[in-house]
């Protein structure tokens, strides 16, 4: 009751967790669809370029992740595709 009266336990939902800078979930959903329909590109470089293009076309803020960031995010997928164990 003490906490309720003084609103000590109340938290703003807008301050819980940081908003993601890029919509990785939407990109992964699109990439899943793309690879199901068309397969993965022949090279990792082509895959990174494909994802960069997706971000350019779908970024509301105009921000696009750096190539190195995209490459890191796709490494496990690429290695699994090639039959390698992800690091």
PDB file of N, CA and C in Angstrom:
ATOM      1  N   UNK A   1       0.832  -1.184   0.000  1.00  0.00           N
ATOM      2  CA  UNK A   1       0.000   0.000   0.000  1.00  0.00           C
ATOM      3  C   UNK A   1       0.886   1.260   0.000  1.00  0.00           C
ATOM      4  N   UNK A   2       1.959   1.231   0.759  1.00  0.00           N
ATOM      5  CA  UNK A   2       2.884   2.364   0.809  1.00  0.00           C
ATOM      6  C   UNK A   2       3.407   2.689  -0.591  1.00  0.00           C
ATOM      7  N   UNK A   3       3.835   1.632  -1.321  1.00  0.00           N
ATOM      8  CA  UNK A   3       4.363   1.837  -2.674  1.00  0.00           C
ATOM      9  C   UNK A   3       3.284   2.346  -3.617  1.00  0.00           C
ATOM     10  N   UNK A   4       2.062   1.789  -3.501  1.00  0.00           N
ATOM     11  CA  UNK A   4       0.962   2.214  -4.365  1.00  0.00           C
ATOM     12  C   UNK A   4       0.612   3.681  -4.158  1.00  0.00           C
ATOM     13  N   UNK A   5       0.548   4.103  -2.902  1.00  0.00           N
ATOM     14  CA  UNK A   5       0.189   5.478  -2.602  1.00  0.00           C
ATOM     15  C   UNK A   5       1.215   6.472  -3.146  1.00  0.00           C
ATOM     16  N   UNK A   6       2.447   6.083  -3.198  1.00  0.00           N
ATOM     17  CA  UNK A   6       3.512   6.978  -3.639  1.00  0.00           C
ATOM     18  C   UNK A   6       4.005   6.672  -5.057  1.00  0.00           C
ATOM     19  N   UNK A   7       3.321   5.724  -5.689  1.00  0.00           N
ATOM     20  CA  UNK A   7       3.654   5.305  -7.056  1.00  0.00           C
ATOM     21  C   UNK A   7       5.118   4.919  -7.195  1.00  0.00           C
ATOM     22  N   UNK A   8       5.629   4.233  -6.200  1.00  0.00           N
ATOM     23  CA  UNK A   8       7.033   3.832  -6.216  1.00  0.00           C
ATOM     24  C   UNK A   8       7.298   2.646  -7.138  1.00  0.00           C
ATOM     25  N   UNK A   9       6.299   1.837  -7.368  1.00  0.00           N
ATOM     26  CA  UNK A   9       6.483   0.646  -8.198  1.00  0.00           C
ATOM     27  C   UNK A   9       6.074   0.893  -9.654  1.00  0.00           C
ATOM     28  N   UNK A  10       5.655   2.079  -9.939  1.00  0.00           N
ATOM     29  CA  UNK A  10       5.179   2.402 -11.275  1.00  0.00           C
ATOM     30  C   UNK A  10       6.367   2.705 -12.190  1.00  0.00           C
ATOM     31  N   UNK A  11       6.340   2.099 -13.369  1.00  0.00           N
ATOM     32  CA  UNK A  11       7.401   2.356 -14.349  1.00  0.00           C
ATOM     33  C   UNK A  11       6.776   2.723 -15.681  1.00  0.00           C
ATOM     34  N   UNK A  12       7.396   3.610 -16.338  1.00  0.00           N
ATOM     35  CA  UNK A  12       6.934   3.995 -17.662  1.00  0.00           C
ATOM     36  C   UNK A  12       7.318   2.917 -18.655  1.00  0.00           C
ATOM     37  N   UNK A  13       6.359   2.497 -19.461  1.00  0.00           N
ATOM     38  CA  UNK A  13       6.649   1.446 -20.438  1.00  0.00           C
ATOM     39  C   UNK A  13       7.556   1.948 -21.550  1.00  0.00           C
ATOM     40  N   UNK A  14       7.638   3.253 -21.730  1.00  0.00           N
ATOM     41  CA  UNK A  14       8.481   3.792 -22.793  1.00  0.00           C
ATOM     42  C   UNK A  14       9.966   3.760 -22.452  1.00  0.00           C
ATOM     43  N   UNK A  15      10.301   3.530 -21.191  1.00  0.00           N
ATOM     44  CA  UNK A  15      11.706   3.524 -20.806  1.00  0.00           C
ATOM     45  C   UNK A  15      12.246   2.122 -20.584  1.00  0.00           C
ATOM     46  N   UNK A  16      11.425   1.113 -20.792  1.00  0.00           N
ATOM     47  CA  UNK A  16      11.885  -0.256 -20.569  1.00  0.00           C
ATOM     48  C   UNK A  16      12.555  -0.754 -21.844  1.00  0.00           C
ATOM     49  N   UNK A  17      13.860  -0.922 -21.793  1.00  0.00           N
ATOM     50  CA  UNK A  17      14.621  -1.414 -22.939  1.00  0.00           C
ATOM     51  C   UNK A  17      14.787  -0.338 -24.004  1.00  0.00           C
ATOM     52  N   UNK A  18      15.844  -0.470 -24.729  1.00  0.00           N
ATOM     53  CA  UNK A  18      16.116   0.479 -25.809  1.00  0.00           C
ATOM     54  C   UNK A  18      15.418   0.028 -27.084  1.00  0.00           C
ATOM     55  N   UNK A  19      14.991   0.972 -27.868  1.00  0.00           N
ATOM     56  CA  UNK A  19      14.398   0.654 -29.157  1.00  0.00           C
ATOM     57  C   UNK A  19      15.511   0.226 -30.104  1.00  0.00           C
ATOM     58  N   UNK A  20      15.271  -0.821 -30.871  1.00  0.00           N
ATOM     59  CA  UNK A  20      16.316  -1.238 -31.807  1.00  0.00           C
ATOM     60  C   UNK A  20      16.524  -0.187 -32.897  1.00  0.00           C
ATOM     61  N   UNK A  21      17.754  -0.018 -33.280  1.00  0.00           N
ATOM     62  CA  UNK A  21      18.070   0.988 -34.305  1.00  0.00           C
ATOM     63  C   UNK A  21      17.648   0.512 -35.697  1.00  0.00           C
ATOM     64  N   UNK A  22      17.770  -0.783 -35.931  1.00  0.00           N
ATOM     65  CA  UNK A  22      17.421  -1.367 -37.225  1.00  0.00           C
ATOM     66  C   UNK A  22      16.387  -2.472 -37.010  1.00  0.00           C
ATOM     67  N   UNK A  23      15.554  -2.682 -37.992  1.00  0.00           N
ATOM     68  CA  UNK A  23      14.500  -3.690 -37.878  1.00  0.00           C
ATOM     69  C   UNK A  23      15.024  -5.054 -38.341  1.00  0.00           C
ATOM     70  N   UNK A  24      15.863  -5.653 -37.501  1.00  0.00           N
ATOM     71  CA  UNK A  24      16.467  -6.944 -37.841  1.00  0.00           C
ATOM     72  C   UNK A  24      15.415  -8.034 -37.969  1.00  0.00           C
ATOM     73  N   UNK A  25      14.386  -8.011 -37.117  1.00  0.00           N
ATOM     74  CA  UNK A  25      13.353  -9.049 -37.177  1.00  0.00           C
ATOM     75  C   UNK A  25      12.638  -9.041 -38.528  1.00  0.00           C
ATOM     76  N   UNK A  26      12.282  -7.861 -39.008  1.00  0.00           N
ATOM     77  CA  UNK A  26      11.613  -7.763 -40.308  1.00  0.00           C
ATOM     78  C   UNK A  26      12.546  -8.216 -41.426  1.00  0.00           C
ATOM     79  N   UNK A  27      13.829  -7.857 -41.315  1.00  0.00           N
ATOM     80  CA  UNK A  27      14.782  -8.276 -42.339  1.00  0.00           C
ATOM     81  C   UNK A  27      14.925  -9.785 -42.358  1.00  0.00           C
ATOM     82  N   UNK A  28      15.030 -10.413 -41.159  1.00  0.00           N
ATOM     83  CA  UNK A  28      15.157 -11.868 -41.107  1.00  0.00           C
ATOM     84  C   UNK A  28      13.918 -12.556 -41.666  1.00  0.00           C
ATOM     85  N   UNK A  29      12.743 -12.008 -41.383  1.00  0.00           N
ATOM     86  CA  UNK A  29      11.508 -12.583 -41.927  1.00  0.00           C
ATOM     87  C   UNK A  29      11.524 -12.505 -43.451  1.00  0.00           C
ATOM     88  N   UNK A  30      11.919 -11.348 -43.980  1.00  0.00           N
ATOM     89  CA  UNK A  30      12.007 -11.202 -45.425  1.00  0.00           C
ATOM     90  C   UNK A  30      13.066 -12.144 -46.013  1.00  0.00           C
ATOM     91  N   UNK A  31      14.214 -12.238 -45.351  1.00  0.00           N
ATOM     92  CA  UNK A  31      15.292 -13.092 -45.845  1.00  0.00           C
ATOM     93  C   UNK A  31      14.876 -14.556 -45.842  1.00  0.00           C
ATOM     94  N   UNK A  32      14.118 -14.956 -44.833  1.00  0.00           N
ATOM     95  CA  UNK A  32      13.597 -16.321 -44.793  1.00  0.00           C
ATOM     96  C   UNK A  32      12.725 -16.578 -46.014  1.00  0.00           C
ATOM     97  N   UNK A  33      11.806 -15.639 -46.289  1.00  0.00           N
ATOM     98  CA  UNK A  33      10.943 -15.775 -47.469  1.00  0.00           C
ATOM     99  C   UNK A  33      11.775 -15.797 -48.749  1.00  0.00           C
ATOM    100  N   UNK A  34      12.713 -14.875 -48.870  1.00  0.00           N
ATOM    101  CA  UNK A  34      13.525 -14.760 -50.078  1.00  0.00           C
ATOM    102  C   UNK A  34      14.295 -16.044 -50.353  1.00  0.00           C
ATOM    103  N   UNK A  35      14.937 -16.570 -49.322  1.00  0.00           N
ATOM    104  CA  UNK A  35      15.741 -17.782 -49.530  1.00  0.00           C
ATOM    105  C   UNK A  35      14.863 -18.999 -49.809  1.00  0.00           C
ATOM    106  N   UNK A  36      13.669 -19.019 -49.255  1.00  0.00           N
ATOM    107  CA  UNK A  36      12.740 -20.112 -49.545  1.00  0.00           C
ATOM    108  C   UNK A  36      12.315 -20.068 -51.012  1.00  0.00           C
ATOM    109  N   UNK A  37      12.025 -18.864 -51.498  1.00  0.00           N
ATOM    110  CA  UNK A  37      11.555 -18.696 -52.877  1.00  0.00           C
ATOM    111  C   UNK A  37      12.680 -18.767 -53.911  1.00  0.00           C
ATOM    112  N   UNK A  38      13.832 -18.179 -53.595  1.00  0.00           N
ATOM    113  CA  UNK A  38      14.885 -18.015 -54.603  1.00  0.00           C
ATOM    114  C   UNK A  38      16.219 -18.626 -54.233  1.00  0.00           C
ATOM    115  N   UNK A  39      16.365 -19.069 -52.996  1.00  0.00           N
ATOM    116  CA  UNK A  39      17.640 -19.615 -52.550  1.00  0.00           C
ATOM    117  C   UNK A  39      18.600 -18.509 -52.138  1.00  0.00           C
ATOM    118  N   UNK A  40      19.704 -18.930 -51.524  1.00  0.00           N
ATOM    119  CA  UNK A  40      20.725 -17.962 -51.126  1.00  0.00           C
ATOM    120  C   UNK A  40      21.566 -17.563 -52.328  1.00  0.00           C
ATOM    121  N   UNK A  41      22.052 -16.340 -52.351  1.00  0.00           N
ATOM    122  CA  UNK A  41      22.983 -15.951 -53.418  1.00  0.00           C
ATOM    123  C   UNK A  41      24.233 -16.833 -53.386  1.00  0.00           C
ATOM    124  N   UNK A  42      24.974 -16.812 -54.455  1.00  0.00           N
ATOM    125  CA  UNK A  42      26.157 -17.663 -54.599  1.00  0.00           C
ATOM    126  C   UNK A  42      27.285 -17.307 -53.637  1.00  0.00           C
ATOM    127  N   UNK A  43      27.403 -16.032 -53.294  1.00  0.00           N
ATOM    128  CA  UNK A  43      28.500 -15.609 -52.427  1.00  0.00           C
ATOM    129  C   UNK A  43      27.960 -14.872 -51.203  1.00  0.00           C
ATOM    130  N   UNK A  44      28.772 -14.853 -50.168  1.00  0.00           N
ATOM    131  CA  UNK A  44      28.404 -14.108 -48.964  1.00  0.00           C
ATOM    132  C   UNK A  44      28.349 -12.615 -49.260  1.00  0.00           C
ATOM    133  N   UNK A  45      29.221 -12.140 -50.116  1.00  0.00           N
ATOM    134  CA  UNK A  45      29.220 -10.733 -50.499  1.00  0.00           C
ATOM    135  C   UNK A  45      27.897 -10.355 -51.162  1.00  0.00           C
ATOM    136  N   UNK A  46      27.380 -11.222 -52.023  1.00  0.00           N
ATOM    137  CA  UNK A  46      26.098 -10.973 -52.679  1.00  0.00           C
ATOM    138  C   UNK A  46      24.957 -10.997 -51.662  1.00  0.00           C
ATOM    139  N   UNK A  47      25.051 -11.868 -50.665  1.00  0.00           N
ATOM    140  CA  UNK A  47      24.041 -11.933 -49.613  1.00  0.00           C
ATOM    141  C   UNK A  47      24.040 -10.638 -48.800  1.00  0.00           C
ATOM    142  N   UNK A  48      25.207 -10.163 -48.447  1.00  0.00           N
ATOM    143  CA  UNK A  48      25.323  -8.909 -47.694  1.00  0.00           C
ATOM    144  C   UNK A  48      24.741  -7.752 -48.513  1.00  0.00           C
ATOM    145  N   UNK A  49      25.043  -7.698 -49.795  1.00  0.00           N
ATOM    146  CA  UNK A  49      24.516  -6.646 -50.664  1.00  0.00           C
ATOM    147  C   UNK A  49      22.991  -6.717 -50.746  1.00  0.00           C
ATOM    148  N   UNK A  50      22.467  -7.915 -50.814  1.00  0.00           N
ATOM    149  CA  UNK A  50      21.018  -8.113 -50.852  1.00  0.00           C
ATOM    150  C   UNK A  50      20.361  -7.555 -49.595  1.00  0.00           C
ATOM    151  N   UNK A  51      20.952  -7.837 -48.445  1.00  0.00           N
ATOM    152  CA  UNK A  51      20.416  -7.354 -47.172  1.00  0.00           C
ATOM    153  C   UNK A  51      20.579  -5.835 -47.066  1.00  0.00           C
ATOM    154  N   UNK A  52      21.708  -5.311 -47.518  1.00  0.00           N
ATOM    155  CA  UNK A  52      21.888  -3.855 -47.530  1.00  0.00           C
ATOM    156  C   UNK A  52      20.787  -3.193 -48.358  1.00  0.00           C
ATOM    157  N   UNK A  53      20.509  -3.751 -49.522  1.00  0.00           N
ATOM    158  CA  UNK A  53      19.450  -3.203 -50.377  1.00  0.00           C
ATOM    159  C   UNK A  53      18.102  -3.241 -49.673  1.00  0.00           C
ATOM    160  N   UNK A  54      17.841  -4.333 -48.943  1.00  0.00           N
ATOM    161  CA  UNK A  54      16.579  -4.423 -48.208  1.00  0.00           C
ATOM    162  C   UNK A  54      16.474  -3.280 -47.198  1.00  0.00           C
ATOM    163  N   UNK A  55      17.557  -3.042 -46.449  1.00  0.00           N
ATOM    164  CA  UNK A  55      17.534  -1.965 -45.460  1.00  0.00           C
ATOM    165  C   UNK A  55      17.366  -0.599 -46.129  1.00  0.00           C
ATOM    166  N   UNK A  56      18.008  -0.371 -47.254  1.00  0.00           N
ATOM    167  CA  UNK A  56      17.865   0.898 -47.960  1.00  0.00           C
ATOM    168  C   UNK A  56      16.399   1.115 -48.346  1.00  0.00           C
ATOM    169  N   UNK A  57      15.760   0.083 -48.835  1.00  0.00           N
ATOM    170  CA  UNK A  57      14.376   0.199 -49.294  1.00  0.00           C
ATOM    171  C   UNK A  57      13.370   0.257 -48.152  1.00  0.00           C
ATOM    172  N   UNK A  58      13.709  -0.268 -46.983  1.00  0.00           N
ATOM    173  CA  UNK A  58      12.730  -0.407 -45.907  1.00  0.00           C
ATOM    174  C   UNK A  58      13.020   0.417 -44.657  1.00  0.00           C
ATOM    175  N   UNK A  59      14.105   1.157 -44.639  1.00  0.00           N
ATOM    176  CA  UNK A  59      14.446   1.959 -43.466  1.00  0.00           C
ATOM    177  C   UNK A  59      13.601   3.227 -43.439  1.00  0.00           C
ATOM    178  N   UNK A  60      12.836   3.394 -42.370  1.00  0.00           N
ATOM    179  CA  UNK A  60      12.012   4.601 -42.238  1.00  0.00           C
ATOM    180  C   UNK A  60      12.864   5.822 -41.921  1.00  0.00           C
ATOM    181  N   UNK A  61      13.965   5.606 -41.220  1.00  0.00           N
ATOM    182  CA  UNK A  61      14.819   6.725 -40.830  1.00  0.00           C
ATOM    183  C   UNK A  61      15.896   7.025 -41.870  1.00  0.00           C
ATOM    184  N   UNK A  62      16.110   6.111 -42.798  1.00  0.00           N
ATOM    185  CA  UNK A  62      17.183   6.267 -43.770  1.00  0.00           C
ATOM    186  C   UNK A  62      18.495   5.663 -43.300  1.00  0.00           C
ATOM    187  N   UNK A  63      18.527   5.206 -42.042  1.00  0.00           N
ATOM    188  CA  UNK A  63      19.734   4.574 -41.503  1.00  0.00           C
ATOM    189  C   UNK A  63      19.845   3.147 -42.010  1.00  0.00           C
ATOM    190  N   UNK A  64      21.053   2.773 -42.380  1.00  0.00           N
ATOM    191  CA  UNK A  64      21.339   1.423 -42.858  1.00  0.00           C
ATOM    192  C   UNK A  64      22.537   0.903 -42.073  1.00  0.00           C
ATOM    193  N   UNK A  65      22.478  -0.346 -41.601  1.00  0.00           N
ATOM    194  CA  UNK A  65      23.628  -0.885 -40.863  1.00  0.00           C
ATOM    195  C   UNK A  65      24.872  -0.923 -41.741  1.00  0.00           C
ATOM    196  N   UNK A  66      26.011  -0.822 -41.105  1.00  0.00           N
ATOM    197  CA  UNK A  66      27.274  -0.922 -41.837  1.00  0.00           C
ATOM    198  C   UNK A  66      27.429  -2.326 -42.396  1.00  0.00           C
ATOM    199  N   UNK A  67      28.189  -2.436 -43.458  1.00  0.00           N
ATOM    200  CA  UNK A  67      28.422  -3.731 -44.096  1.00  0.00           C
ATOM    201  C   UNK A  67      29.001  -4.734 -43.110  1.00  0.00           C
ATOM    202  N   UNK A  68      29.925  -4.293 -42.280  1.00  0.00           N
ATOM    203  CA  UNK A  68      30.559  -5.209 -41.319  1.00  0.00           C
ATOM    204  C   UNK A  68      29.537  -5.740 -40.308  1.00  0.00           C
ATOM    205  N   UNK A  69      28.581  -4.915 -39.921  1.00  0.00           N
ATOM    206  CA  UNK A  69      27.538  -5.347 -38.991  1.00  0.00           C
ATOM    207  C   UNK A  69      26.641  -6.383 -39.642  1.00  0.00           C
ATOM    208  N   UNK A  70      26.245  -6.132 -40.879  1.00  0.00           N
ATOM    209  CA  UNK A  70      25.410  -7.095 -41.604  1.00  0.00           C
ATOM    210  C   UNK A  70      26.167  -8.404 -41.775  1.00  0.00           C
ATOM    211  N   UNK A  71      27.418  -8.317 -42.153  1.00  0.00           N
ATOM    212  CA  UNK A  71      28.241  -9.515 -42.357  1.00  0.00           C
ATOM    213  C   UNK A  71      28.296 -10.352 -41.075  1.00  0.00           C
ATOM    214  N   UNK A  72      28.498  -9.700 -39.934  1.00  0.00           N
ATOM    215  CA  UNK A  72      28.540 -10.423 -38.654  1.00  0.00           C
ATOM    216  C   UNK A  72      27.215 -11.106 -38.363  1.00  0.00           C
ATOM    217  N   UNK A  73      26.109 -10.406 -38.638  1.00  0.00           N
ATOM    218  CA  UNK A  73      24.787 -10.965 -38.365  1.00  0.00           C
ATOM    219  C   UNK A  73      24.460 -12.156 -39.261  1.00  0.00           C
ATOM    220  N   UNK A  74      25.055 -12.204 -40.452  1.00  0.00           N
ATOM    221  CA  UNK A  74      24.742 -13.268 -41.408  1.00  0.00           C
ATOM    222  C   UNK A  74      25.737 -14.421 -41.391  1.00  0.00           C
ATOM    223  N   UNK A  75      26.811 -14.294 -40.630  1.00  0.00           N
ATOM    224  CA  UNK A  75      27.865 -15.308 -40.640  1.00  0.00           C
ATOM    225  C   UNK A  75      27.355 -16.684 -40.250  1.00  0.00           C
ATOM    226  N   UNK A  76      26.578 -16.803 -39.181  1.00  0.00           N
ATOM    227  CA  UNK A  76      26.088 -18.114 -38.745  1.00  0.00           C
ATOM    228  C   UNK A  76      25.185 -18.739 -39.807  1.00  0.00           C
ATOM    229  N   UNK A  77      24.319 -17.937 -40.406  1.00  0.00           N
ATOM    230  CA  UNK A  77      23.450 -18.435 -41.479  1.00  0.00           C
ATOM    231  C   UNK A  77      24.274 -18.930 -42.657  1.00  0.00           C
ATOM    232  N   UNK A  78      25.258 -18.145 -43.054  1.00  0.00           N
ATOM    233  CA  UNK A  78      26.096 -18.513 -44.204  1.00  0.00           C
ATOM    234  C   UNK A  78      26.887 -19.791 -43.929  1.00  0.00           C
ATOM    235  N   UNK A  79      27.459 -19.899 -42.738  1.00  0.00           N
ATOM    236  CA  UNK A  79      28.233 -21.090 -42.395  1.00  0.00           C
ATOM    237  C   UNK A  79      27.356 -22.330 -42.349  1.00  0.00           C
ATOM    238  N   UNK A  80      26.162 -22.198 -41.795  1.00  0.00           N
ATOM    239  CA  UNK A  80      25.235 -23.335 -41.737  1.00  0.00           C
ATOM    240  C   UNK A  80      24.851 -23.768 -43.152  1.00  0.00           C
ATOM    241  N   UNK A  81      24.612 -22.801 -44.019  1.00  0.00           N
ATOM    242  CA  UNK A  81      24.261 -23.076 -45.411  1.00  0.00           C
ATOM    243  C   UNK A  81      25.385 -23.852 -46.120  1.00  0.00           C
ATOM    244  N   UNK A  82      26.610 -23.518 -45.798  1.00  0.00           N
ATOM    245  CA  UNK A  82      27.753 -24.182 -46.417  1.00  0.00           C
ATOM    246  C   UNK A  82      28.135 -25.485 -45.718  1.00  0.00           C
ATOM    247  N   UNK A  83      27.389 -25.866 -44.685  1.00  0.00           N
ATOM    248  CA  UNK A  83      27.668 -27.103 -43.989  1.00  0.00           C
ATOM    249  C   UNK A  83      28.750 -26.981 -42.928  1.00  0.00           C
ATOM    250  N   UNK A  84      29.105 -25.756 -42.588  1.00  0.00           N
ATOM    251  CA  UNK A  84      30.111 -25.512 -41.568  1.00  0.00           C
ATOM    252  C   UNK A  84      29.405 -25.300 -40.232  1.00  0.00           C
ATOM    253  N   UNK A  85      30.097 -25.522 -39.161  1.00  0.00           N
ATOM    254  CA  UNK A  85      29.540 -25.248 -37.841  1.00  0.00           C
ATOM    255  C   UNK A  85      29.615 -23.755 -37.581  1.00  0.00           C
ATOM    256  N   UNK A  86      28.507 -23.145 -37.114  1.00  0.00           N
ATOM    257  CA  UNK A  86      28.581 -21.720 -36.784  1.00  0.00           C
ATOM    258  C   UNK A  86      29.513 -21.455 -35.623  1.00  0.00           C
ATOM    259  N   UNK A  87      30.196 -20.339 -35.681  1.00  0.00           N
ATOM    260  CA  UNK A  87      31.145 -19.985 -34.612  1.00  0.00           C
ATOM    261  C   UNK A  87      30.439 -19.324 -33.464  1.00  0.00           C
TER     262      UNK A  87
END
